[in-house]
PDB file of C-alpha atoms in Angstrom:
ATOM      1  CA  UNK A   1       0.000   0.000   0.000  1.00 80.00           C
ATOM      2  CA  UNK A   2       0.909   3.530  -0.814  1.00 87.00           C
ATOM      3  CA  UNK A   3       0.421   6.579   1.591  1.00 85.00           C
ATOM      4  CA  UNK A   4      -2.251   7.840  -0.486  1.00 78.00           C
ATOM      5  CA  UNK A   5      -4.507   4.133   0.059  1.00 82.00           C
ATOM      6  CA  UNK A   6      -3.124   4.315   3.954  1.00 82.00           C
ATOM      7  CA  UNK A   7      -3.795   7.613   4.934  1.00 75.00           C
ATOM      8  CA  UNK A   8      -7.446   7.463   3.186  1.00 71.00           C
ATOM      9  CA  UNK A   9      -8.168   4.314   4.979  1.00 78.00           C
ATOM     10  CA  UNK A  10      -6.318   5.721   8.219  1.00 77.00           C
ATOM     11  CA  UNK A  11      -9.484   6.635  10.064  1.00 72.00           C
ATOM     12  CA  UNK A  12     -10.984   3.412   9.622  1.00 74.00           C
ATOM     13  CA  UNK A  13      -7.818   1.489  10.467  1.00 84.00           C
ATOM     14  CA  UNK A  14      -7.610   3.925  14.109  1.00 83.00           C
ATOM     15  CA  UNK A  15     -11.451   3.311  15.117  1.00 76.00           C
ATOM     16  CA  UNK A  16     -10.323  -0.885  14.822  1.00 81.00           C
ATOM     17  CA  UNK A  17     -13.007  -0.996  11.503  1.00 77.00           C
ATOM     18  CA  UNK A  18     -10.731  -2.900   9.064  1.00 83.00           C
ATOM     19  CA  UNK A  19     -10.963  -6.312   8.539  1.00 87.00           C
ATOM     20  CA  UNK A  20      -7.611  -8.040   9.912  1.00 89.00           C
ATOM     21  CA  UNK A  21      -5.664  -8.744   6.659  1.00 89.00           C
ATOM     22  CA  UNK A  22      -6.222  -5.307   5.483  1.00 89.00           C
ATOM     23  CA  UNK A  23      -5.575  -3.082   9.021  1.00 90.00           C
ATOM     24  CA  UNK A  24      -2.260  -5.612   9.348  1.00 92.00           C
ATOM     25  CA  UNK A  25      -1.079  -3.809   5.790  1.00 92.00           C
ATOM     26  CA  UNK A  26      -1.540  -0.348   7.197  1.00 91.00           C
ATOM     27  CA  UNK A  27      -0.259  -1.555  10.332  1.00 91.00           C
ATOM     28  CA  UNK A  28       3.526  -2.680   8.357  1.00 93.00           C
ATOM     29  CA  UNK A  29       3.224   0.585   6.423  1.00 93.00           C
ATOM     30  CA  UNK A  30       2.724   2.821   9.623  1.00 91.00           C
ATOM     31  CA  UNK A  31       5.533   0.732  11.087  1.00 92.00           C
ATOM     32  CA  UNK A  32       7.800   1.391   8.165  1.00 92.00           C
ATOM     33  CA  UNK A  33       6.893   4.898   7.493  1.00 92.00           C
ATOM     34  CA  UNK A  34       7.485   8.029   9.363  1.00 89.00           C
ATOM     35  CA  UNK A  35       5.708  10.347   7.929  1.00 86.00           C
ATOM     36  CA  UNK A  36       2.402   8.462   7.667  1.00 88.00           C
ATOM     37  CA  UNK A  37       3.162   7.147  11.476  1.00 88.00           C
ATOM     38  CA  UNK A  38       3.261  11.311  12.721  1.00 84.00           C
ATOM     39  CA  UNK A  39      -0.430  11.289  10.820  1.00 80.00           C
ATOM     40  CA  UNK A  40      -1.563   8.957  12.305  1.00 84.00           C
ATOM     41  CA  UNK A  41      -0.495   9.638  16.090  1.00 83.00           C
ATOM     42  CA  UNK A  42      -2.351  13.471  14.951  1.00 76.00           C
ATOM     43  CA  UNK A  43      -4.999  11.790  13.735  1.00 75.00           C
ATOM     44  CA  UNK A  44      -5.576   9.833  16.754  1.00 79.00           C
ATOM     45  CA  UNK A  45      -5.364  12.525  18.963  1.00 71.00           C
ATOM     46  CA  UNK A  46      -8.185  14.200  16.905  1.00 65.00           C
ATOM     47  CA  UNK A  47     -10.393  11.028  17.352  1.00 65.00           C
ATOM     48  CA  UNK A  48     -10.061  11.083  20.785  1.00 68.00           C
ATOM     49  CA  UNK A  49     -10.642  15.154  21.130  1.00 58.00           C
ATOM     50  CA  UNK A  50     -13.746  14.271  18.847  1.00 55.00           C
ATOM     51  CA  UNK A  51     -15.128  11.232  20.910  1.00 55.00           C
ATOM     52  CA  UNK A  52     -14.588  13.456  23.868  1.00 55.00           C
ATOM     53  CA  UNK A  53     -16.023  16.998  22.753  1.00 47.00           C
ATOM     54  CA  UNK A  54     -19.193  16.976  24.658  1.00 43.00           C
ATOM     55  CA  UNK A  55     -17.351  17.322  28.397  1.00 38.00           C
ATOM     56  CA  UNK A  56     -17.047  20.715  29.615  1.00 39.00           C
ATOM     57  CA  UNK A  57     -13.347  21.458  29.954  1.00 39.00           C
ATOM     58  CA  UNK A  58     -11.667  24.695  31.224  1.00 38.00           C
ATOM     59  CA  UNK A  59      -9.311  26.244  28.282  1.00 41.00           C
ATOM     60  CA  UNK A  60      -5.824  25.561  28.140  1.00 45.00           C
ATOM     61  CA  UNK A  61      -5.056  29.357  27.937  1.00 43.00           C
ATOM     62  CA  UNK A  62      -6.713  29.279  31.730  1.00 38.00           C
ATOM     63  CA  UNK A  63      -4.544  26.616  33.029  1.00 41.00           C
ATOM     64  CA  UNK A  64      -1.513  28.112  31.582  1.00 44.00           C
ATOM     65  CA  UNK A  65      -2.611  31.147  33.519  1.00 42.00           C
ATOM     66  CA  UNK A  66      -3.291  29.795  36.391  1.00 38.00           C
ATOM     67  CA  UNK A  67       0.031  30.724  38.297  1.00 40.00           C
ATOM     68  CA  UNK A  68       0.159  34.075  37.062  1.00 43.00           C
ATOM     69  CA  UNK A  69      -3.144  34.755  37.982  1.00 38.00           C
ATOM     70  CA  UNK A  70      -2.369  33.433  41.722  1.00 38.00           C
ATOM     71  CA  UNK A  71       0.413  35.974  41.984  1.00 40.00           C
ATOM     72  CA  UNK A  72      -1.787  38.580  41.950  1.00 41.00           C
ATOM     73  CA  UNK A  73      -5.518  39.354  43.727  1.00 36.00           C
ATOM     74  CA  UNK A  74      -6.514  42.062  41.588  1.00 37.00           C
ATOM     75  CA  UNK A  75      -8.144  39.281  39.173  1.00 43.00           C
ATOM     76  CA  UNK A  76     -10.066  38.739  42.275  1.00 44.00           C
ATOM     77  CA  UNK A  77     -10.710  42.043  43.413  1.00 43.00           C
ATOM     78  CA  UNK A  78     -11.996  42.658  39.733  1.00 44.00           C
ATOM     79  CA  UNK A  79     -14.570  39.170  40.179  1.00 46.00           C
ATOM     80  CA  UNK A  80     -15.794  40.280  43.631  1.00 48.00           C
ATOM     81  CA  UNK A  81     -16.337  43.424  42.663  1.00 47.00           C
ATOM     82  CA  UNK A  82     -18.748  42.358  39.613  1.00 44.00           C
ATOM     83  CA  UNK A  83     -20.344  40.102  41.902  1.00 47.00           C
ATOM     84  CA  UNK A  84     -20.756  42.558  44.547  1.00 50.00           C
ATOM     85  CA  UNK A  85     -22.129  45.203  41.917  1.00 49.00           C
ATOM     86  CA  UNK A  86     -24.756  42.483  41.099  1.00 45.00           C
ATOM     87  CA  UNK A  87     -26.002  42.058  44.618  1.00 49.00           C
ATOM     88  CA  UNK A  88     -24.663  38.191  44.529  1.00 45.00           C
ATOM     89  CA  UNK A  89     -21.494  38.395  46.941  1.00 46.00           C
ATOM     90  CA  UNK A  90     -21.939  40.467  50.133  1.00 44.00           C
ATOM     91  CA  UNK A  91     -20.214  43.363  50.361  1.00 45.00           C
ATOM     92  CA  UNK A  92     -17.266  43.607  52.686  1.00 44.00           C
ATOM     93  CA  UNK A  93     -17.937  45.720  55.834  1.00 41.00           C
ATOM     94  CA  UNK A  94     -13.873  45.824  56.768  1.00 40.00           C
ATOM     95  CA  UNK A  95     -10.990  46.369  55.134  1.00 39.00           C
ATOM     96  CA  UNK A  96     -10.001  43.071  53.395  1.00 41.00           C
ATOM     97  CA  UNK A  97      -7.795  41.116  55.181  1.00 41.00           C
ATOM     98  CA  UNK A  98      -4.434  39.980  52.922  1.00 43.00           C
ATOM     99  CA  UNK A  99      -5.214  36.371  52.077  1.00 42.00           C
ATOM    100  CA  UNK A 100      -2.706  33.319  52.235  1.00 44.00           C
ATOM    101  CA  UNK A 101      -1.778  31.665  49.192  1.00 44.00           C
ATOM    102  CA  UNK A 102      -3.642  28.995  49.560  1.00 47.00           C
ATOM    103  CA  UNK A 103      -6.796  30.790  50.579  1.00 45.00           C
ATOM    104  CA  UNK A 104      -5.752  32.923  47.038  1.00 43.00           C
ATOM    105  CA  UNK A 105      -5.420  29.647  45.362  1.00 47.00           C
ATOM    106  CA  UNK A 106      -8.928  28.669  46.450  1.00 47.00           C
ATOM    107  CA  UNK A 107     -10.454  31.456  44.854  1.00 44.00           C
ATOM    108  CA  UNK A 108      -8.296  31.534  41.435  1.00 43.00           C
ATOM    109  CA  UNK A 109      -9.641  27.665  41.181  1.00 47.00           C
ATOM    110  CA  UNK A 110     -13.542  29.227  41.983  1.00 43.00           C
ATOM    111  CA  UNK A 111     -13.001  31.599  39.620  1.00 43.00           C
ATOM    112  CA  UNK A 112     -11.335  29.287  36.370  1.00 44.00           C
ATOM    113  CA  UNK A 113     -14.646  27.318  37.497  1.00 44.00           C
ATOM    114  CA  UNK A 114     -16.679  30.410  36.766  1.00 42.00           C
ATOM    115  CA  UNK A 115     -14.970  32.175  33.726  1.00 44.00           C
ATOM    116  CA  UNK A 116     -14.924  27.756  32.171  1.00 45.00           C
ATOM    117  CA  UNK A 117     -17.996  26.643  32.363  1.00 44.00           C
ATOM    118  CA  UNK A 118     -20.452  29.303  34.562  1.00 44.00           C
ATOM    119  CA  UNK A 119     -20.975  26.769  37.358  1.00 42.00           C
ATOM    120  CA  UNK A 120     -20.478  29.058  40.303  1.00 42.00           C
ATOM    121  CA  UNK A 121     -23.255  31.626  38.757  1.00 43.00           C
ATOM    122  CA  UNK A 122     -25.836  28.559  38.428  1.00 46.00           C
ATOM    123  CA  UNK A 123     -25.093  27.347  42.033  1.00 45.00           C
ATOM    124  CA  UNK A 124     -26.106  30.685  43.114  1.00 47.00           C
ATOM    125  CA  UNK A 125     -28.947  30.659  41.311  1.00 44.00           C
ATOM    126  CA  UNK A 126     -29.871  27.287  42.818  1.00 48.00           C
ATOM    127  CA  UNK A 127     -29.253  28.564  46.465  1.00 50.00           C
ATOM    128  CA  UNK A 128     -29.723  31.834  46.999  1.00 49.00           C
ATOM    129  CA  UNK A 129     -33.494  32.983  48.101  1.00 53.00           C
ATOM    130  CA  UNK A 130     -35.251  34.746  45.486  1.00 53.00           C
ATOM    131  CA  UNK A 131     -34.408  38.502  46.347  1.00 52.00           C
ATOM    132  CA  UNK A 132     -35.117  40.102  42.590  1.00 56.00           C
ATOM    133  CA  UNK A 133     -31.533  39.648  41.561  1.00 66.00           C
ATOM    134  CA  UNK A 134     -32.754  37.120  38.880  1.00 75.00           C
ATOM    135  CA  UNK A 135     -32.207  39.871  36.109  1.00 74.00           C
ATOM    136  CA  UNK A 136     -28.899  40.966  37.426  1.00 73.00           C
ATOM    137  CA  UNK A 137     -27.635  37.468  37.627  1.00 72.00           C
ATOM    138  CA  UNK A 138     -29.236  36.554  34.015  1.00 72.00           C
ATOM    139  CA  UNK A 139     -27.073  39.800  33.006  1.00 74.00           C
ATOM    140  CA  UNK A 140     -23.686  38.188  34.520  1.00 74.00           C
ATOM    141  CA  UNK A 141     -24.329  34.729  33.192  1.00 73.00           C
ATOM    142  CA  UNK A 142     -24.478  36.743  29.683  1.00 75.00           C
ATOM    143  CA  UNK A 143     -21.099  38.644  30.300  1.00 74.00           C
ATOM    144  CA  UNK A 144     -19.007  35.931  31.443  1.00 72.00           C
ATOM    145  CA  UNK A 145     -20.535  33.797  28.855  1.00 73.00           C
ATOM    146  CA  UNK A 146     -19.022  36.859  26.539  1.00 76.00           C
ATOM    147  CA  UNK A 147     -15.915  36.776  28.498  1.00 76.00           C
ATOM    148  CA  UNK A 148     -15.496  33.167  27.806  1.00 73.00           C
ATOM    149  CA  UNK A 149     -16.010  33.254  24.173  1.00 73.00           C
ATOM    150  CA  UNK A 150     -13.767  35.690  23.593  1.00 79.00           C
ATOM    151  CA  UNK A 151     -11.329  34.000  25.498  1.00 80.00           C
ATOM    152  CA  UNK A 152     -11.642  30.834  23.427  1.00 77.00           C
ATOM    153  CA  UNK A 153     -11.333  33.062  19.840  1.00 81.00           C
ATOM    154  CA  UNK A 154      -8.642  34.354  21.492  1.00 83.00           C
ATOM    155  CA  UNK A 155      -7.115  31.504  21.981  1.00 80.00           C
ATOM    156  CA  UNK A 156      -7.868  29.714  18.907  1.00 85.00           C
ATOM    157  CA  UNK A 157      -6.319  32.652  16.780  1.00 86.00           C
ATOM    158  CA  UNK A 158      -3.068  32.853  18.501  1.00 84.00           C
ATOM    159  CA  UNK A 159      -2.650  28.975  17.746  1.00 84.00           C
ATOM    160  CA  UNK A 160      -4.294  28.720  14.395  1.00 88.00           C
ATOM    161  CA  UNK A 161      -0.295  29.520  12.193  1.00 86.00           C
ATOM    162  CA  UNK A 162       1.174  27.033  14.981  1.00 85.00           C
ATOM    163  CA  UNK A 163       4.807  25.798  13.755  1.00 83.00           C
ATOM    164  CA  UNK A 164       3.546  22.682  15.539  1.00 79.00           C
ATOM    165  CA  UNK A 165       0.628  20.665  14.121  1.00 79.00           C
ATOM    166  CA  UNK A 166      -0.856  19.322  17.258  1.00 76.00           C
ATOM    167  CA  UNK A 167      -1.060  22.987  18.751  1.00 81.00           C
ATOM    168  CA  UNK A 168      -3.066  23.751  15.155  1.00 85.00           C
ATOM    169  CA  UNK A 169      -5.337  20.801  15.784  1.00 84.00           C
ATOM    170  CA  UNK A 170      -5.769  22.156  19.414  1.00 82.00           C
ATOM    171  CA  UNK A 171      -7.017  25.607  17.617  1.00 86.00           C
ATOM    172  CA  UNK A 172      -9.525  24.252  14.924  1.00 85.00           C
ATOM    173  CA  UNK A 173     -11.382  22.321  17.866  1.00 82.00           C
ATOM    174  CA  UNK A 174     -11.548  25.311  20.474  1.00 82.00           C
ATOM    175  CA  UNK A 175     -14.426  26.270  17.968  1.00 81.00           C
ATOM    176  CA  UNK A 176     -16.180  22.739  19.594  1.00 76.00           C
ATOM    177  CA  UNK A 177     -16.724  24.968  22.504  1.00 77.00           C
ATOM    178  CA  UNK A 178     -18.077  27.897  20.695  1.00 82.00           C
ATOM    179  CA  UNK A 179     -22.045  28.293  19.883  1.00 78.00           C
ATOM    180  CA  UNK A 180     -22.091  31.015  17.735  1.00 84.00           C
ATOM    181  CA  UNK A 181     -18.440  31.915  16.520  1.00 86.00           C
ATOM    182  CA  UNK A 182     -17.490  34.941  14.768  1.00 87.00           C
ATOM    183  CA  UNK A 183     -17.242  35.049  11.165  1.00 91.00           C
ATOM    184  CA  UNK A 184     -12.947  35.866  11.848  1.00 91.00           C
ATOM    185  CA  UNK A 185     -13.461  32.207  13.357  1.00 91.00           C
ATOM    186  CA  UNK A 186     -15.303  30.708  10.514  1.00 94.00           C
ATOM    187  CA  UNK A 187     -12.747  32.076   7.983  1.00 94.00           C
ATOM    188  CA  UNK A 188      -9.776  30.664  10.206  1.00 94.00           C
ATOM    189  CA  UNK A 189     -11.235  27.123   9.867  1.00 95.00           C
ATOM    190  CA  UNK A 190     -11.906  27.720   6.524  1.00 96.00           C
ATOM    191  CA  UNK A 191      -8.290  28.779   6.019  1.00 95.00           C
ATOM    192  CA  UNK A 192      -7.132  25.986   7.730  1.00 94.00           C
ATOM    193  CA  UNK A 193      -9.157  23.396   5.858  1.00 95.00           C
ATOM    194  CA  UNK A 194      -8.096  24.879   2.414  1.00 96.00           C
ATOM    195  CA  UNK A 195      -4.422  25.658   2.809  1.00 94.00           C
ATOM    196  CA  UNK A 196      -2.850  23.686   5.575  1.00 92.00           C
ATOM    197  CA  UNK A 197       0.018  21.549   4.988  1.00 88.00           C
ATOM    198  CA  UNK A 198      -1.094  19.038   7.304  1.00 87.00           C
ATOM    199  CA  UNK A 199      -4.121  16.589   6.512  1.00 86.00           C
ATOM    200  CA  UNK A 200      -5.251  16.261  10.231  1.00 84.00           C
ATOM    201  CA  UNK A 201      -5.430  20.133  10.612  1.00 87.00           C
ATOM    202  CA  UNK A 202      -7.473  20.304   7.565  1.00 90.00           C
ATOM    203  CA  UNK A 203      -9.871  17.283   8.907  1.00 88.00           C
ATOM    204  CA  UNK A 204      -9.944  18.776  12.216  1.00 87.00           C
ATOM    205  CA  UNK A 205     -11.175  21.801  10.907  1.00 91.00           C
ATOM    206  CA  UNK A 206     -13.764  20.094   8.856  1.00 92.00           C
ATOM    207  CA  UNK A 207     -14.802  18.683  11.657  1.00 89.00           C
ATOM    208  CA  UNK A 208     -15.188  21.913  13.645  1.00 89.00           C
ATOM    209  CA  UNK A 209     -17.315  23.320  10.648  1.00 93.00           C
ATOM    210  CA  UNK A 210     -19.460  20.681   9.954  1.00 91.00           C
ATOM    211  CA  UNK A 211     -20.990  22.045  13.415  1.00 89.00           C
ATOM    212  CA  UNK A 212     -22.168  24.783  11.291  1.00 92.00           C
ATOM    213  CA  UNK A 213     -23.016  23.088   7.962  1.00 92.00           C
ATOM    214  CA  UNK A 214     -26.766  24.771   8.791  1.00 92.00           C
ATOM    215  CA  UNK A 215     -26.109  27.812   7.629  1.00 93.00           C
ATOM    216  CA  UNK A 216     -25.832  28.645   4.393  1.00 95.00           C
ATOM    217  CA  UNK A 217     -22.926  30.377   4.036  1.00 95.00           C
ATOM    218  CA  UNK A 218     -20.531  28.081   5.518  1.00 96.00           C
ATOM    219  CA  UNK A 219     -22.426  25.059   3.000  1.00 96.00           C
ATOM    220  CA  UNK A 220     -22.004  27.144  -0.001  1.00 97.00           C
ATOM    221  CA  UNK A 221     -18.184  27.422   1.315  1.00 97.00           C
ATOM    222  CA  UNK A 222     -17.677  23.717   1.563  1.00 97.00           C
ATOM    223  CA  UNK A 223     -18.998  23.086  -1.441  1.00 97.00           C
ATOM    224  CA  UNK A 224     -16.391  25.101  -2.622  1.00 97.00           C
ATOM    225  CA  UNK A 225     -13.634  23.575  -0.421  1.00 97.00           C
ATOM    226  CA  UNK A 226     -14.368  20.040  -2.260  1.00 96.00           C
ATOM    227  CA  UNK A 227     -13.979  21.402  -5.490  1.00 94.00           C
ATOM    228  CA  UNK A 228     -10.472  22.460  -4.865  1.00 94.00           C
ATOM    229  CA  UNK A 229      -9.327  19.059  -2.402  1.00 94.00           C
ATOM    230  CA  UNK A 230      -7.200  16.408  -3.460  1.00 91.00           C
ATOM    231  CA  UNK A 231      -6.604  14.499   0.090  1.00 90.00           C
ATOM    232  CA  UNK A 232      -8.825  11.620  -0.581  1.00 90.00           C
ATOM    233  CA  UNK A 233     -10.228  11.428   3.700  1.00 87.00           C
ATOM    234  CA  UNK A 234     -11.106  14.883   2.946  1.00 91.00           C
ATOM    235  CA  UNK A 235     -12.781  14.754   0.267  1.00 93.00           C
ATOM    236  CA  UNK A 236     -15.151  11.537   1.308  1.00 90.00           C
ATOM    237  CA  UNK A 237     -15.787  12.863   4.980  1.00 90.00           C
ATOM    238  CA  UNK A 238     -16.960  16.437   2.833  1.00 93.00           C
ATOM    239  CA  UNK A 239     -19.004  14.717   0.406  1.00 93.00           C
ATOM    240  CA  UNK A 240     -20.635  12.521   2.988  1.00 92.00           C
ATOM    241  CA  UNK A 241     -21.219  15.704   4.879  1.00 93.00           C
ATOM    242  CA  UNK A 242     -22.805  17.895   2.052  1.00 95.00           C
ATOM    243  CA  UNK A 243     -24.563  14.363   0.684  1.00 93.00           C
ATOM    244  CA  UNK A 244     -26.170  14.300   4.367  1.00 91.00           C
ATOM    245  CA  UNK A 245     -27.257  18.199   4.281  1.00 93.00           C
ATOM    246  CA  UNK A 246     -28.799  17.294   0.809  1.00 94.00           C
ATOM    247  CA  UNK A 247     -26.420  20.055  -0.637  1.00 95.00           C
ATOM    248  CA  UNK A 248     -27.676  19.673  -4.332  1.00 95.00           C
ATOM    249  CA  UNK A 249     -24.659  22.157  -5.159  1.00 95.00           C
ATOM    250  CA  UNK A 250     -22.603  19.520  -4.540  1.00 96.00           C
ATOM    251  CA  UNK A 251     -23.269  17.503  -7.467  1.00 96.00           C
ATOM    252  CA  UNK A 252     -21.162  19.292  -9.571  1.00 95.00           C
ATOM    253  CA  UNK A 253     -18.146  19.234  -7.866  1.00 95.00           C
ATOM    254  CA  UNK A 254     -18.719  15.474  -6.661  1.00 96.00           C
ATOM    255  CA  UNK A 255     -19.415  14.723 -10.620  1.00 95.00           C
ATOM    256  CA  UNK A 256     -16.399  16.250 -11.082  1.00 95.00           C
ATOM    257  CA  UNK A 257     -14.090  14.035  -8.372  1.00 95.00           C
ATOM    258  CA  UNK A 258     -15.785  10.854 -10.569  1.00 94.00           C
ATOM    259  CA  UNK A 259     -14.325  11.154 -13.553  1.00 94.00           C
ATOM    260  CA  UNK A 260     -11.032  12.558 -12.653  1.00 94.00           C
ATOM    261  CA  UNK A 261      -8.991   9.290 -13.431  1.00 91.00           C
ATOM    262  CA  UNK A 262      -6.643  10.798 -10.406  1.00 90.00           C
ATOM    263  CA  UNK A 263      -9.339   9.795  -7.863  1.00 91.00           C
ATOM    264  CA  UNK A 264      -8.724   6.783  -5.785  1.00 89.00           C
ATOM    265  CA  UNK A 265     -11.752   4.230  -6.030  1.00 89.00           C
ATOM    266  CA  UNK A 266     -12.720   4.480  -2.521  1.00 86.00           C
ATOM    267  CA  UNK A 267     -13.254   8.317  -3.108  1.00 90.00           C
ATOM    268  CA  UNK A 268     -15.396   6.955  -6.267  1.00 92.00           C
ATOM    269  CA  UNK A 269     -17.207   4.687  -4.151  1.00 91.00           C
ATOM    270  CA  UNK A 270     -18.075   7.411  -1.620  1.00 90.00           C
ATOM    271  CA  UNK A 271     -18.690  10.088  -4.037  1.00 93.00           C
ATOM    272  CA  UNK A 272     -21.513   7.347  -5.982  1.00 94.00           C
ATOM    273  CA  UNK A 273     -23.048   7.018  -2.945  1.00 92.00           C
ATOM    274  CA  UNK A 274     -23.565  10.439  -1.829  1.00 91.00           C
ATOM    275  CA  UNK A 275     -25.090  11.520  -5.455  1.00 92.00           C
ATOM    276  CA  UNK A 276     -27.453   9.221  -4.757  1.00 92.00           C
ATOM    277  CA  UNK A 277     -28.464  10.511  -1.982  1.00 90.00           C
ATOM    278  CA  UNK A 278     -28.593  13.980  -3.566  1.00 88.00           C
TER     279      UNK A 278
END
């Protein structure tokens, strides 16, 4: 087998889908070559990130910024005083007493909790005795929900021209964790799935898109996308994705990957199939 055959059967070889004769020939190609070995150890660790992308995990950026935001309480001072603005933390009646580390620590932690996922703002909601705050804390959810988004862009975009392909792969899915990106997000995937080097990047960032395969402009811009791929995983997991939108504009360019005599016969095969379906 070639790289071409491996790395288009690669996903199928990684979820343990291959009958035995046929994942043993990957398996002696993998073993044999290192540049199709490296794809696959990225494309694992994209499987697993996908199997995985429904738990509610604080950002990387916020662990990495975890000690620097324990040297210093004016993070803190900032949080209490929002939540003190919005009637949900009692205001002190003393001067504030200079905390320990760990006590420091303790709130940093409460705080990562709140800025990751909201979960300190719903306890209080669950808790506290209703006092007429319910608007005020509704407003907070929405601003730390904005904080946190902006966070994650923030994030993705600083890692999205990575040197490292793993840290690229780490951008494309921070968009997992995003409900309604911004279109500078969208047209970093997009970016990414047209004109990175690496395969996994590019079906990584498929992957983060087809999250938004509803709206119309990001279909029309797939469509696109598939006329100009030549990685054959790519191009089956995007026609299967437009054939399963019933994207009729994707006849063309699935016509198209047919009768190029370039085009491996599994992309055939998949590319059949989804006209069919169209």
């Amino acid at each position: 087998m070639n790289c071409k055959e491996v790395q288009a059967a690669m996903i199928e070889y990684l979820d343990g889908a291959l009958h035995p004769p046929a994942a043993a020939q990957i398996k002696a190609h993998i073993d044999a070559c290192s540049e199709c070995r490296r794809e696959a150890e990225e494309l694992q660790v994209l499987l697993t990130a996908m199997k995985n992308n429904n738990q509610e995990m604080p950002s990387p950026a916020l662990r990495e910024n975890f000690n620097t935001m324990l040297q210093s309480e004016l993070n803190m001072e900032a949080m209490a005083n929002i939540l003190q603005d919005r009637g949900i933390a009692e205001k002190p009646r003393a001067r504030v007493v200079p905390l320990s580390k760990a006590a420091i620590a303790g709130r940093v932690a409460a705080a990562i909790i709140l800025v990751a996922g909201g979960v300190a703002i719903g306890m209080a909601i669950r808790s506290a005795p209703d006092t007429g705050n319910t608007a005020e804390i509704a407003k907070l959810r929405t601003e730390v929900n904005k904080m946190e988004k902006e966070m994650k862009e923030k994030d993705m975009l600083s890692l999205i021209d990575d040197e490292s392909a793993s840290q690229r792969i780490k951008a494309v899915s921070y968009a997992e964790q995003m409900a309604n990106p911004d279109q500078q997000v969208i047209d970093a995937l997009f970016n990414s799935l047209n004109h990175d080097k690496n395969v996994n990047v590019r079906l990584a960032a498929l992957y983060s898109l087809s999250r938004f395969a509803d709206r119309r402009p990001v279909r029309d811009s797939l469509v696109s996308s598939l006329g100009i791929q030549t990685e054959p995983i790519i191009q089956v997991v995007l026609i299967n994705l437009l054939a399963e939108k019933r994207e009729t504009k994707a006849i063309a360019p699935i016509k198209e990957i047919i009768i190029n005599k370039k085009t491996l016969k599994e992309v055939k095969d998949a590319a059949q199939k989804g006209l069919k379906e169209l």
